[in-house]
Tab-separated table of C-alpha atoms and ligand atoms in Angstrom:
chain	number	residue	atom	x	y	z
A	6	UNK	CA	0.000	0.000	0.000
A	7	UNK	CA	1.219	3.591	-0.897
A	8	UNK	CA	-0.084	5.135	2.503
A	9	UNK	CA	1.890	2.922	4.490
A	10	UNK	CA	5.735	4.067	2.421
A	11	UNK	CA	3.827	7.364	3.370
A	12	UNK	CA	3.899	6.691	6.777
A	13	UNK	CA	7.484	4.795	7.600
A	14	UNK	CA	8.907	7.844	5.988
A	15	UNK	CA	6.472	10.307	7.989
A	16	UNK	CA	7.954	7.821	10.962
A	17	UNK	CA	11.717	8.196	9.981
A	18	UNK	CA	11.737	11.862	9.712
A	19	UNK	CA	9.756	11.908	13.697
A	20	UNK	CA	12.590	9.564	14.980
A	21	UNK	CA	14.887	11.630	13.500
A	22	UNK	CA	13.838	14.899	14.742
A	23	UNK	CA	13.090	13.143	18.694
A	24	UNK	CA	16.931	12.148	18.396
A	25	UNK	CA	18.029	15.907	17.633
A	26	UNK	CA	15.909	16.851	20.476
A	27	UNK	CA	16.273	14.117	23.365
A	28	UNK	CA	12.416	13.705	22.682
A	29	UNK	CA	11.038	10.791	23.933
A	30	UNK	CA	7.601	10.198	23.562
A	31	UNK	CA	5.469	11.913	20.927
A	32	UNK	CA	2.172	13.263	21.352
A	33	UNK	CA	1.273	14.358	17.909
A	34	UNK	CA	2.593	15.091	14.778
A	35	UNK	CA	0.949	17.499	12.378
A	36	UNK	CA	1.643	16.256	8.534
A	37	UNK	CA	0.840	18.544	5.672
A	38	UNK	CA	-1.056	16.923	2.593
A	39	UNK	CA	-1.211	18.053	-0.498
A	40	UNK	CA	-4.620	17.862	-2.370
A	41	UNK	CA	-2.804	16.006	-5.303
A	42	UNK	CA	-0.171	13.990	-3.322
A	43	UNK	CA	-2.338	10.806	-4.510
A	44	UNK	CA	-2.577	10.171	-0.455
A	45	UNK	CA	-5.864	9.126	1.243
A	46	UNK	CA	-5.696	10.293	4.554
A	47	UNK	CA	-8.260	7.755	5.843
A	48	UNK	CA	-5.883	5.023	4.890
A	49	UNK	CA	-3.272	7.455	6.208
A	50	UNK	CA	-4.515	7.866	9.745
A	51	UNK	CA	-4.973	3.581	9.477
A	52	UNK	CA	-1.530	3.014	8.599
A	53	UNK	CA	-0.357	5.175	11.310
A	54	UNK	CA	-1.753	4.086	14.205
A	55	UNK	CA	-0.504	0.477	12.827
A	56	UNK	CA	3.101	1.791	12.536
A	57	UNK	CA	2.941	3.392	15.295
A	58	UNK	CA	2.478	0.571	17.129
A	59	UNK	CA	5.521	-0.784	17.142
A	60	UNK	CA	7.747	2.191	17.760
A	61	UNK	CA	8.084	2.873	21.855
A	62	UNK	CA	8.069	6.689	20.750
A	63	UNK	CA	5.288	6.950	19.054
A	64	UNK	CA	2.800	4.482	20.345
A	65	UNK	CA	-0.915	6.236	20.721
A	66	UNK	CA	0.908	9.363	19.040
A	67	UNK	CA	-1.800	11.480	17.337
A	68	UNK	CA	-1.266	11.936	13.298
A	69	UNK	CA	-3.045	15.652	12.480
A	70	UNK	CA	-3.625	15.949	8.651
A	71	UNK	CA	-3.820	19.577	6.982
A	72	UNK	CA	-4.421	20.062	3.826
A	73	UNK	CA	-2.738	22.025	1.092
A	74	UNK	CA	-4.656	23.569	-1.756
A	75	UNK	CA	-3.309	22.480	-4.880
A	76	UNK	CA	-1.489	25.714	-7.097
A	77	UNK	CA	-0.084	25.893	-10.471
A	78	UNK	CA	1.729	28.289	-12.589
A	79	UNK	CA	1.349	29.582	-15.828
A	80	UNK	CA	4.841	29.969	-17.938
A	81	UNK	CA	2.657	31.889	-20.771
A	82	UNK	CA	0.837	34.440	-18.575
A	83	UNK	CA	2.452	34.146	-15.170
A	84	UNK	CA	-0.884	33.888	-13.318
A	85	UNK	CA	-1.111	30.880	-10.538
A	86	UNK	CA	-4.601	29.139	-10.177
A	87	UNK	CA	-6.529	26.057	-8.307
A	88	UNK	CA	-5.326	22.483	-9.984
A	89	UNK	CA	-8.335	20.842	-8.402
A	90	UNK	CA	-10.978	22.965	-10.229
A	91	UNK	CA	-8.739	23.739	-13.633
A	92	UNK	CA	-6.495	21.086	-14.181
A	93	UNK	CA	-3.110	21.779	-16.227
A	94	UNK	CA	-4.872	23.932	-18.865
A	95	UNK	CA	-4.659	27.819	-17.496
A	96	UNK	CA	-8.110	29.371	-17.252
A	97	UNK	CA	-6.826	32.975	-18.131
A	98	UNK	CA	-5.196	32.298	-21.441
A	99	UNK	CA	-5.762	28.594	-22.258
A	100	UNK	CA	-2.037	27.886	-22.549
A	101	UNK	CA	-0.685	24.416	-21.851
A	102	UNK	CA	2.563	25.453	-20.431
A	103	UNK	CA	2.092	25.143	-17.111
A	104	UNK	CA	3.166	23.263	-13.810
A	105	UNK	CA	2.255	22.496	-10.221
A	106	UNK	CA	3.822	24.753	-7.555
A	107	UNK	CA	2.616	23.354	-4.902
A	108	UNK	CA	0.247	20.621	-3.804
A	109	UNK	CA	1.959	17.012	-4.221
A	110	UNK	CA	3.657	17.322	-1.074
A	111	UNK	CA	3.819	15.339	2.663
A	112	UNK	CA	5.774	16.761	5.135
A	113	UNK	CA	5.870	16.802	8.580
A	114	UNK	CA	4.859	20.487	9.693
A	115	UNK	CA	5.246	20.136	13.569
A	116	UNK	CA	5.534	17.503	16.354
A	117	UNK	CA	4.513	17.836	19.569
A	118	UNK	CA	6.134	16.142	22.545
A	119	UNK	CA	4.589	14.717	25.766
B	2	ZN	ZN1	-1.988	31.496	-18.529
């Protein structure tokens, strides 16, 4: 399952992070999701709490999704609009040339210790 690469690397980059910081238990970690990151976070939030499971630092840590509104660019005209609602053809001068900015992304925004 995708999710669950999602989540050992969501995981590795915690550990890592608790190591730098003499953290030892974790009570949440907030993850950023991008709307086109392919991601479900229902199967997400699953995975994690089975991962989770098995690492002494993170058992019954809390995973906190927040999503990020897809964006792309326009090369022709410059202009940035919604991916979700347009899709990779710009709505302001129909040009092709375009790519996503942001949106595609996971990453760990904060963690919260105990
Ligand atoms: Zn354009």
């Amino acid at each position: 399952m995708h999710e669950l690469g999602v989540v050992f690397h969501i995981i590795k980059g915690v550990k890592k992070v608790a190591e730098e910081n003499d953290l030892i238990k974790i009570a949440s970690v907030t993850v950023e999701l991008g709307q086109v990151s392919t991601v479900i976070p229902h199967y997400l939030t699953d995975c994690w709490k089975w991962a989770c499971d098995k690492e002494d630092a993170l058992r019954g840590a809390e995973l906190k999704i927040e999503e990020i509104q897809a964006v792309t660019y326009c090369e022709a005209c410059g202009k940035t609009y919604g991916t979700v609602e347009h899709g990779r053809t710009c709505p302001y001068c129909g040009s092709g040339k375009t790519y996503l900015i942001q949106g595609d992304q996971v990453m760990i925004k904060e963690i919260e210790a105990c």
